[in-house]
Short mmCIF file of C-alpha atoms and ligand atoms in Angstrom, two decimals:
data_model
loop_
_atom_site.label_atom_id
_atom_site.label_comp_id
_atom_site.label_asym_id
_atom_site.label_seq_id
_atom_site.Cartn_x
_atom_site.Cartn_y
_atom_site.Cartn_z
CA MET T 186 -16.15 -11.22 -35.00
CA LYS T 187 -17.15 -14.30 -36.96
CA SER T 188 -17.64 -17.45 -34.88
CA LEU T 189 -15.10 -20.23 -35.19
CA ILE T 190 -14.58 -23.79 -34.05
CA ASN T 191 -11.76 -24.65 -31.64
CA ALA T 192 -10.36 -28.12 -32.31
CA ASN T 193 -8.07 -29.98 -29.89
CA PRO T 194 -6.54 -32.92 -31.78
CA ARG T 195 -5.02 -35.93 -29.99
CA ASP T 196 -2.11 -36.24 -32.38
CA LEU T 197 -0.57 -34.72 -35.48
CA ARG T 198 -2.35 -37.13 -37.82
CA GLN T 199 -5.72 -35.99 -36.49
CA ALA T 200 -4.62 -32.35 -36.74
CA VAL T 201 -3.76 -32.82 -40.42
CA THR T 202 -7.05 -34.67 -41.09
CA LEU T 203 -9.04 -31.86 -39.46
CA ALA T 204 -7.29 -29.30 -41.66
CA GLU T 205 -7.87 -31.38 -44.79
CA GLN T 206 -11.56 -31.94 -43.98
CA ALA T 207 -12.10 -28.24 -43.39
CA ARG T 208 -10.50 -27.41 -46.73
CA SER T 209 -12.57 -30.00 -48.62
CA ASN T 210 -15.71 -28.43 -47.09
CA GLY T 211 -14.66 -25.00 -48.34
CA ARG T 212 -13.69 -23.79 -44.85
CA GLN T 213 -10.40 -22.43 -43.61
CA ALA T 214 -8.60 -24.08 -40.70
CA MET T 215 -5.47 -22.54 -39.16
CA ILE T 216 -2.85 -24.12 -36.94
CA ALA T 217 -2.34 -22.56 -33.49
CA GLY T 218 0.74 -23.11 -31.31
CA GLY T 219 0.74 -20.67 -28.40
CA GLY T 220 -1.67 -18.41 -30.32
CA SER T 221 0.31 -15.28 -29.38
CA ASP T 222 0.48 -14.13 -33.00
CA LEU T 223 -2.47 -15.94 -34.55
CA LEU T 224 -5.12 -14.75 -32.07
CA GLY T 225 -3.98 -11.15 -32.56
CA MET T 226 -4.35 -11.57 -36.32
CA VAL T 227 -7.86 -13.00 -35.87
CA LYS T 228 -8.78 -10.11 -33.56
CA GLU T 229 -7.46 -7.55 -36.03
CA ARG T 230 -9.32 -9.36 -38.86
CA ILE T 231 -6.10 -9.91 -40.81
CA VAL T 232 -7.17 -13.56 -41.03
CA SER T 233 -10.63 -15.03 -40.45
CA PRO T 234 -10.42 -18.81 -40.07
CA ASP T 235 -13.46 -21.04 -39.57
CA MET T 236 -11.47 -23.35 -37.32
CA LEU T 237 -8.41 -23.12 -35.05
CA ILE T 238 -6.50 -26.37 -34.59
CA HIS T 239 -4.72 -26.10 -31.23
CA LEU T 240 -1.54 -28.19 -31.21
CA LYS T 241 -1.06 -27.65 -27.47
CA SER T 242 -3.55 -30.47 -26.88
CA ILE T 243 -1.03 -32.94 -28.35
CA LYS T 244 1.10 -34.52 -25.63
CA GLY T 245 4.88 -34.82 -25.91
CA LEU T 246 5.36 -32.25 -28.67
CA ASP T 247 7.25 -29.91 -26.34
CA GLN T 248 10.21 -32.12 -25.40
CA VAL T 249 13.96 -31.99 -26.04
CA THR T 250 15.44 -35.44 -26.65
CA GLN T 251 18.84 -36.69 -27.75
CA ALA T 252 19.70 -39.74 -29.88
CA HIS T 253 23.11 -40.54 -31.43
CA GLY T 254 24.24 -37.02 -30.55
CA ALA T 255 21.54 -35.25 -32.59
CA VAL T 256 18.95 -33.29 -30.65
CA GLN T 257 15.21 -33.31 -31.41
CA ILE T 258 13.19 -30.33 -30.26
CA GLY T 259 9.40 -30.62 -30.33
CA GLY T 260 7.83 -27.71 -32.18
CA LEU T 261 5.53 -26.96 -29.23
CA ILE T 262 8.34 -26.18 -26.78
CA THR T 263 7.86 -22.67 -25.46
CA LEU T 264 10.49 -20.06 -26.23
CA ASP T 265 11.01 -19.56 -22.50
CA THR T 266 11.72 -23.25 -21.85
CA LEU T 267 14.02 -23.39 -24.87
CA SER T 268 15.99 -20.34 -23.73
CA HIS T 269 16.67 -21.96 -20.32
CA HIS T 270 17.20 -25.56 -21.39
CA PRO T 271 20.60 -26.73 -20.02
CA LEU T 272 21.58 -28.77 -23.12
CA ILE T 273 20.61 -25.99 -25.54
CA LEU T 274 22.37 -23.37 -23.41
CA ARG T 275 25.54 -25.45 -23.28
CA ASP T 276 25.82 -26.75 -26.86
CA TYR T 277 23.63 -24.48 -29.00
CA ALA T 278 23.94 -21.10 -27.29
CA VAL T 279 22.90 -19.23 -30.45
CA LEU T 280 19.44 -20.83 -30.26
CA ALA T 281 18.99 -20.31 -26.51
CA GLU T 282 20.04 -16.66 -26.88
CA ALA T 283 17.78 -16.10 -29.89
CA ALA T 284 14.78 -17.63 -28.08
CA GLY T 285 15.54 -15.56 -24.98
CA SER T 286 15.66 -12.36 -27.04
CA VAL T 287 12.10 -12.71 -28.40
CA ALA T 288 9.54 -10.11 -27.33
CA THR T 289 8.58 -10.24 -23.64
CA PRO T 290 8.53 -12.89 -20.88
CA GLN T 291 4.75 -13.26 -21.35
CA ILE T 292 5.08 -13.94 -25.09
CA ARG T 293 8.01 -16.29 -24.54
CA ASN T 294 5.88 -18.22 -22.02
CA ALA T 295 3.06 -18.72 -24.52
CA GLY T 296 4.88 -18.66 -27.86
CA THR T 297 6.29 -21.88 -29.29
CA LEU T 298 9.37 -22.57 -31.39
CA ALA T 299 7.28 -23.71 -34.40
CA GLY T 300 4.95 -20.71 -34.06
CA ASN T 301 7.95 -18.38 -33.89
CA VAL T 302 9.44 -19.84 -37.05
CA CYS T 303 6.05 -19.78 -38.88
CA GLN T 304 4.84 -16.34 -37.68
CA ARG T 305 3.61 -14.02 -40.43
CA PRO T 306 5.49 -10.80 -41.29
CA TRP T 307 5.16 -7.75 -39.06
CA CYS T 308 5.34 -5.23 -41.90
CA TRP T 309 3.04 -2.37 -40.87
CA TYR T 310 1.25 -2.41 -44.23
CA PHE T 311 0.34 -6.11 -43.92
CA ARG T 312 -0.60 -5.76 -40.24
CA ASN T 313 -2.82 -2.74 -40.98
CA GLY T 314 -4.94 -4.40 -43.62
CA PHE T 315 -3.31 -3.08 -46.81
CA PRO T 316 -3.93 -5.41 -49.80
CA CYS T 317 -0.24 -6.24 -50.23
CA PHE T 318 1.37 -9.40 -51.63
CA LYS T 319 1.21 -11.01 -48.18
CA ALA T 320 -2.54 -10.37 -48.00
CA GLY T 321 -3.16 -11.82 -51.47
CA GLY T 322 -2.78 -8.54 -53.37
CA ASN T 323 -0.22 -7.56 -55.97
CA THR T 324 1.57 -4.54 -54.50
CA CYS T 325 4.31 -3.98 -51.94
CA PHE T 326 3.40 -0.66 -50.36
CA SER T 327 6.77 -0.39 -48.62
CA PHE T 328 8.69 -0.04 -51.88
CA ASN T 329 7.65 3.59 -52.35
CA GLY T 330 6.46 4.04 -48.78
CA GLU T 331 7.65 3.72 -45.19
CA ASN T 332 10.46 1.22 -45.64
CA GLN T 333 12.68 2.03 -42.64
CA PHE T 334 12.54 -1.56 -41.36
CA HIS T 335 12.37 -3.41 -44.66
CA ALA T 336 14.73 -5.64 -46.63
CA ILE T 337 18.16 -4.66 -47.89
CA PHE T 338 18.78 -8.14 -49.33
CA GLY T 339 16.56 -10.51 -51.33
CA GLY T 340 13.64 -8.10 -51.69
CA GLY T 341 11.14 -8.04 -54.54
CA PRO T 342 8.37 -8.19 -55.28
CA SER T 343 7.70 -8.01 -51.51
CA PHE T 344 10.24 -6.30 -49.24
CA ILE T 345 9.25 -7.73 -45.86
CA VAL T 346 11.91 -8.94 -43.45
CA HIS T 347 11.53 -12.34 -41.82
CA PRO T 348 10.46 -11.58 -38.24
CA SER T 349 11.68 -14.66 -36.35
CA ASP T 350 14.70 -14.50 -34.03
CA THR T 351 15.01 -18.27 -33.82
CA ALA T 352 15.00 -18.76 -37.62
CA PRO T 353 18.52 -17.32 -38.28
CA ALA T 354 19.84 -19.37 -35.35
CA LEU T 355 18.34 -22.57 -36.78
CA VAL T 356 19.81 -21.89 -40.23
CA ALA T 357 23.20 -21.14 -38.65
CA LEU T 358 23.03 -24.46 -36.79
CA ASP T 359 22.11 -26.33 -39.99
CA ALA T 360 18.93 -27.66 -38.35
CA LYS T 361 16.44 -29.92 -40.10
CA PHE T 362 12.68 -29.34 -39.97
CA ARG T 363 10.34 -32.35 -39.70
CA ILE T 364 7.04 -31.60 -41.41
CA VAL T 365 3.88 -33.70 -41.15
CA GLY T 366 1.17 -33.37 -43.79
CA PRO T 367 -1.48 -35.13 -45.87
CA LYS T 368 1.18 -37.13 -47.73
CA GLY T 369 3.05 -38.23 -44.59
CA GLU T 370 6.32 -36.86 -43.26
CA ARG T 371 9.19 -35.02 -44.91
CA THR T 372 12.38 -33.40 -43.62
CA VAL T 373 13.72 -30.14 -44.96
CA PRO T 374 17.04 -28.39 -44.15
CA ALA T 375 16.33 -25.10 -42.35
CA GLY T 376 18.04 -23.25 -45.19
CA ASP T 377 15.47 -24.60 -47.69
CA PHE T 378 12.41 -24.12 -45.48
CA PHE T 379 12.20 -20.35 -45.97
CA VAL T 380 11.25 -18.99 -49.41
CA LEU T 381 11.98 -15.67 -51.06
CA PRO T 382 9.09 -13.55 -52.36
CA LYS T 383 10.29 -14.12 -55.92
CA GLN T 384 9.55 -17.84 -55.36
CA ASN T 385 6.19 -17.22 -53.64
CA ALA T 386 5.25 -13.66 -52.70
CA ALA T 387 2.30 -14.71 -50.53
CA ARG T 388 4.20 -17.15 -48.25
CA GLU T 389 7.37 -17.07 -46.17
CA ASN T 390 8.07 -20.79 -46.11
CA SER T 391 7.66 -23.97 -48.08
CA LEU T 392 4.87 -25.50 -45.96
CA GLY T 393 2.17 -26.90 -48.24
CA ASP T 394 -1.58 -26.90 -47.58
CA ASP T 395 -2.41 -28.58 -44.26
CA GLU T 396 1.25 -29.23 -43.40
CA ILE T 397 2.49 -28.79 -39.82
CA LEU T 398 5.99 -28.09 -38.55
CA ALA T 399 6.30 -30.90 -36.01
CA SER T 400 9.87 -30.82 -34.70
CA ILE T 401 13.36 -29.57 -35.36
CA GLU T 402 16.57 -31.58 -35.35
CA LEU T 403 19.95 -30.09 -34.47
CA PRO T 404 23.11 -31.91 -35.60
CA ALA T 405 25.36 -33.33 -32.90
CA ALA T 406 27.44 -30.62 -31.26
CA ARG T 407 31.15 -30.77 -32.06
CA ALA T 408 34.04 -30.01 -29.72
CA GLY T 409 35.23 -26.50 -30.53
CA MET T 410 31.81 -25.29 -31.68
CA ARG T 411 30.99 -21.78 -30.45
CA SER T 412 27.89 -19.82 -31.25
CA THR T 413 26.07 -16.65 -30.35
CA TYR T 414 23.15 -14.39 -31.34
CA HIS T 415 23.43 -10.61 -31.48
CA LYS T 416 20.23 -8.60 -31.86
CA VAL T 417 19.81 -4.85 -32.34
CA LEU T 418 16.46 -3.31 -31.45
CA ASP T 419 15.11 0.20 -31.96
CA ARG T 420 14.03 0.22 -28.30
CA GLU T 421 14.97 -1.65 -25.13
CA ALA T 422 12.56 -4.60 -25.38
CA TRP T 423 9.33 -6.01 -26.81
CA THR T 424 10.26 -5.91 -30.42
CA HIS T 425 11.71 -7.62 -33.47
CA ALA T 426 15.29 -7.28 -34.64
CA VAL T 427 16.22 -4.27 -36.73
CA VAL T 428 19.32 -6.28 -37.58
CA SER T 429 20.60 -9.50 -36.03
CA ALA T 430 23.44 -11.94 -36.56
CA ALA T 431 23.49 -15.64 -35.73
CA ILE T 432 27.08 -16.88 -35.86
CA VAL T 433 28.40 -20.42 -35.46
CA LEU T 434 32.16 -21.01 -35.52
CA ASP T 435 33.72 -24.43 -35.49
CA MET T 436 37.16 -23.78 -33.97
CA ASP T 437 40.31 -25.89 -33.72
CA LYS T 438 42.11 -23.92 -31.02
CA ASP T 439 42.36 -20.48 -32.62
CA VAL T 440 41.82 -21.62 -36.22
CA CYS T 441 38.33 -21.57 -37.69
CA ARG T 442 37.47 -24.95 -39.28
CA SER T 443 34.15 -23.66 -40.61
CA ALA T 444 31.80 -20.75 -40.07
CA ARG T 445 28.12 -20.02 -40.57
CA VAL T 446 27.00 -16.40 -40.64
CA VAL T 447 23.25 -15.77 -40.90
CA LEU T 448 21.59 -12.36 -40.70
CA GLY T 449 18.13 -11.50 -39.39
CA GLY T 450 16.01 -8.40 -39.91
CA VAL T 451 17.54 -7.63 -43.30
CA ALA T 452 15.83 -9.98 -45.79
CA PRO T 453 12.56 -11.86 -46.36
CA ILE T 454 14.35 -15.04 -45.21
CA PRO T 455 17.20 -15.66 -42.73
CA TRP T 456 20.08 -14.36 -44.87
CA ARG T 457 23.15 -16.55 -45.05
CA VAL T 458 26.39 -14.96 -46.30
CA PRO T 459 28.56 -17.77 -47.75
CA ASP T 460 31.26 -15.38 -49.06
CA ALA T 461 31.90 -14.13 -45.52
CA GLU T 462 31.92 -17.72 -44.24
CA ARG T 463 34.53 -18.71 -46.84
CA LEU T 464 36.80 -15.86 -45.78
CA LEU T 465 36.81 -17.10 -42.19
CA THR T 466 37.26 -20.80 -42.96
CA GLY T 467 40.74 -22.17 -42.32
CA GLN T 468 41.95 -18.87 -40.83
CA ARG T 469 42.97 -17.40 -37.49
CA ILE T 470 40.25 -14.83 -36.92
CA THR T 471 41.87 -11.47 -36.21
CA PRO T 472 39.88 -8.23 -35.79
CA GLU T 473 41.06 -7.30 -39.32
CA LEU T 474 39.72 -10.55 -40.81
CA ALA T 475 36.43 -10.11 -38.95
CA ALA T 476 36.17 -6.61 -40.46
CA LYS T 477 36.85 -7.99 -43.93
CA ALA T 478 34.19 -10.69 -43.47
CA ALA T 479 31.75 -8.00 -42.32
CA GLU T 480 32.49 -5.88 -45.38
CA THR T 481 31.89 -8.94 -47.56
CA ALA T 482 28.62 -9.68 -45.73
CA VAL T 483 27.07 -6.39 -46.86
CA ALA T 484 28.59 -6.31 -50.34
CA GLY T 485 25.34 -7.19 -52.13
CA ALA T 486 23.02 -4.96 -50.08
CA LYS T 487 20.35 -3.01 -52.00
CA PRO T 488 18.83 -0.59 -49.52
CA LEU T 489 15.52 1.18 -50.14
CA ALA T 490 15.04 4.95 -49.76
CA LYS T 491 14.77 4.94 -45.95
CA ASN T 492 16.79 1.97 -44.72
CA ALA T 493 20.37 2.57 -45.90
CA TYR T 494 21.34 2.87 -42.22
CA LYS T 495 21.00 -0.94 -42.03
CA VAL T 496 24.11 -1.43 -44.16
CA PRO T 497 26.70 0.03 -41.72
CA LEU T 498 24.69 -1.38 -38.81
CA THR T 499 24.87 -4.90 -40.27
CA ARG T 500 28.59 -4.51 -41.04
CA GLU T 501 29.31 -3.44 -37.47
CA ILE T 502 27.22 -6.24 -35.92
CA VAL T 503 28.95 -8.92 -38.00
CA GLN T 504 32.42 -7.52 -37.29
CA ARG T 505 31.87 -7.26 -33.52
CA THR T 506 30.08 -10.59 -33.16
CA VAL T 507 32.57 -12.63 -35.20
CA ALA T 508 35.59 -11.00 -33.51
CA GLY T 509 34.04 -11.38 -30.04
CA LEU T 510 33.13 -15.04 -30.56
CA ALA T 511 36.56 -15.92 -31.99
CA ALA T 512 38.28 -14.27 -29.01
CA ARG T 513 36.36 -16.38 -26.48
CA THR T 514 38.36 -19.19 -24.90
C1 FAD M 61 4.57 -7.37 -28.96
C2 FAD M 61 5.20 -8.48 -29.73
C3 FAD M 61 6.57 -8.49 -29.87
C4 FAD M 61 7.20 -9.52 -30.57
N1 FAD M 61 8.56 -9.52 -30.68
C5 FAD M 61 9.17 -10.56 -31.30
C6 FAD M 61 10.59 -10.63 -31.37
O1 FAD M 61 11.30 -9.78 -30.84
N2 FAD M 61 11.15 -11.69 -32.01
C7 FAD M 61 10.40 -12.68 -32.59
O2 FAD M 61 10.96 -13.61 -33.14
N3 FAD M 61 9.07 -12.64 -32.52
C8 FAD M 61 8.43 -11.62 -31.89
N4 FAD M 61 7.07 -11.59 -31.79
C9 FAD M 61 6.31 -12.67 -32.37
C10 FAD M 61 6.20 -13.79 -31.37
O3 FAD M 61 7.43 -14.36 -31.19
C11 FAD M 61 5.23 -14.77 -31.91
O4 FAD M 61 3.97 -14.23 -31.59
C12 FAD M 61 5.36 -16.15 -31.32
O5 FAD M 61 6.67 -16.61 -31.40
C13 FAD M 61 4.48 -17.07 -32.09
O6 FAD M 61 4.45 -18.30 -31.41
P1 FAD M 61 3.05 -19.00 -31.14
O7 FAD M 61 3.32 -20.39 -30.75
O8 FAD M 61 2.23 -18.18 -30.21
O9 FAD M 61 2.44 -18.95 -32.60
P2 FAD M 61 0.93 -18.83 -33.06
O10 FAD M 61 0.43 -17.46 -32.79
O11 FAD M 61 0.15 -19.95 -32.53
O12 FAD M 61 1.14 -19.04 -34.63
C14 FAD M 61 1.90 -18.13 -35.40
C15 FAD M 61 1.78 -18.53 -36.88
O13 FAD M 61 2.44 -19.76 -37.10
C16 FAD M 61 1.52 -20.77 -37.55
N5 FAD M 61 1.89 -21.98 -36.82
C17 FAD M 61 2.00 -22.10 -35.47
N6 FAD M 61 2.46 -23.34 -35.16
C18 FAD M 61 2.64 -23.99 -36.33
C19 FAD M 61 3.12 -25.29 -36.68
N7 FAD M 61 3.52 -26.17 -35.73
N8 FAD M 61 3.17 -25.62 -37.98
C20 FAD M 61 2.79 -24.76 -38.95
N9 FAD M 61 2.34 -23.50 -38.69
C21 FAD M 61 2.27 -23.12 -37.39
C22 FAD M 61 0.13 -20.24 -37.21
O14 FAD M 61 -0.86 -20.73 -38.11
C23 FAD M 61 0.35 -18.74 -37.35
O15 FAD M 61 0.26 -18.33 -38.69
C24 FAD M 61 6.43 -10.57 -31.11
C25 FAD M 61 5.03 -10.59 -30.96
C26 FAD M 61 4.43 -9.54 -30.29
C27 FAD M 61 2.94 -9.58 -30.12
#
């Protein structure tokens, strides 16, 4: 394995400067949160950075704070801490449940929220060294290959699915991402952070060179807000979603004021289904309406040769999760 430098910056500004300096010297620096994905990729020679910039050396980037109702979550919070945090559990259950559904206790103890959101795809072609779009090539091997777990929405030219469980929850909650980079800070709605392969086939998000996801803001919780995360796996534990649904309902007694329905495991980005949301808005959610919303949610699906099973699976998950959440008191 090639040797690399481990850098432990004091603050985000220094982390960005280190990344910029490495780039201007023709070297590659990569950002490490918990390292649970990145170190595996280094070991497997999927990436070969000259420098790892460890954000865990920066103090205070793992806190949950509240101001004027909105909640700030430091990007370095571990998934385990997030999944047990009393405020997140009470007001943003979809995020606590999504974080608690990731991988294994060991990975949740090391893995961070920002690292989970920014993790690279787990497509077996990319992870096994094929020169696909994600590795800088110009082919998606899944299209004519083993595409059982690939995209049924938004695919092309790459057909990966976004691997993060917390990402659909953050889009459903209408979170904002605070990004720090060479030009200072910027804030991006979660829904605009993730990019489709047709926008940029090599990347999954809109982070520019040397930019760091610093923290995430959740809007103030409203009375009547209910949320949940439903994840289907192909085995009991340790793995990414085959299909998932992050649902947020804003209820006035039994009438839905607004709804956000975001799917995971089915598209290269967290996949929001506005038509299904519109059907639910302003209505009493009956099992029949939930079924109609679920039918609408899969209306535009374009399955590949081996993943058509995801269409009825997604429909069922949306129907059950929406109906179950609406029936809660
Ligand atoms: C066996 C196994 C099972 C898994 N199952 C699941 C699962 O069910 N659900 C799921 O969601 N995930 C799953 N994962 C992925 C796991 O969640 C990630 O490894 C973890 O969340 C990454 O967090 P980290 O802090 O360790 O990231 P790192 O490994 O440190 O980084 C991951 C990527 O994000 C980038 N990055 C990290 N922090 C930042 C930042 N602040 N700003 C910009 N870029 C950054 C890194 O450069 C790297 O490319 C699984 C992983 C394994 C190994």
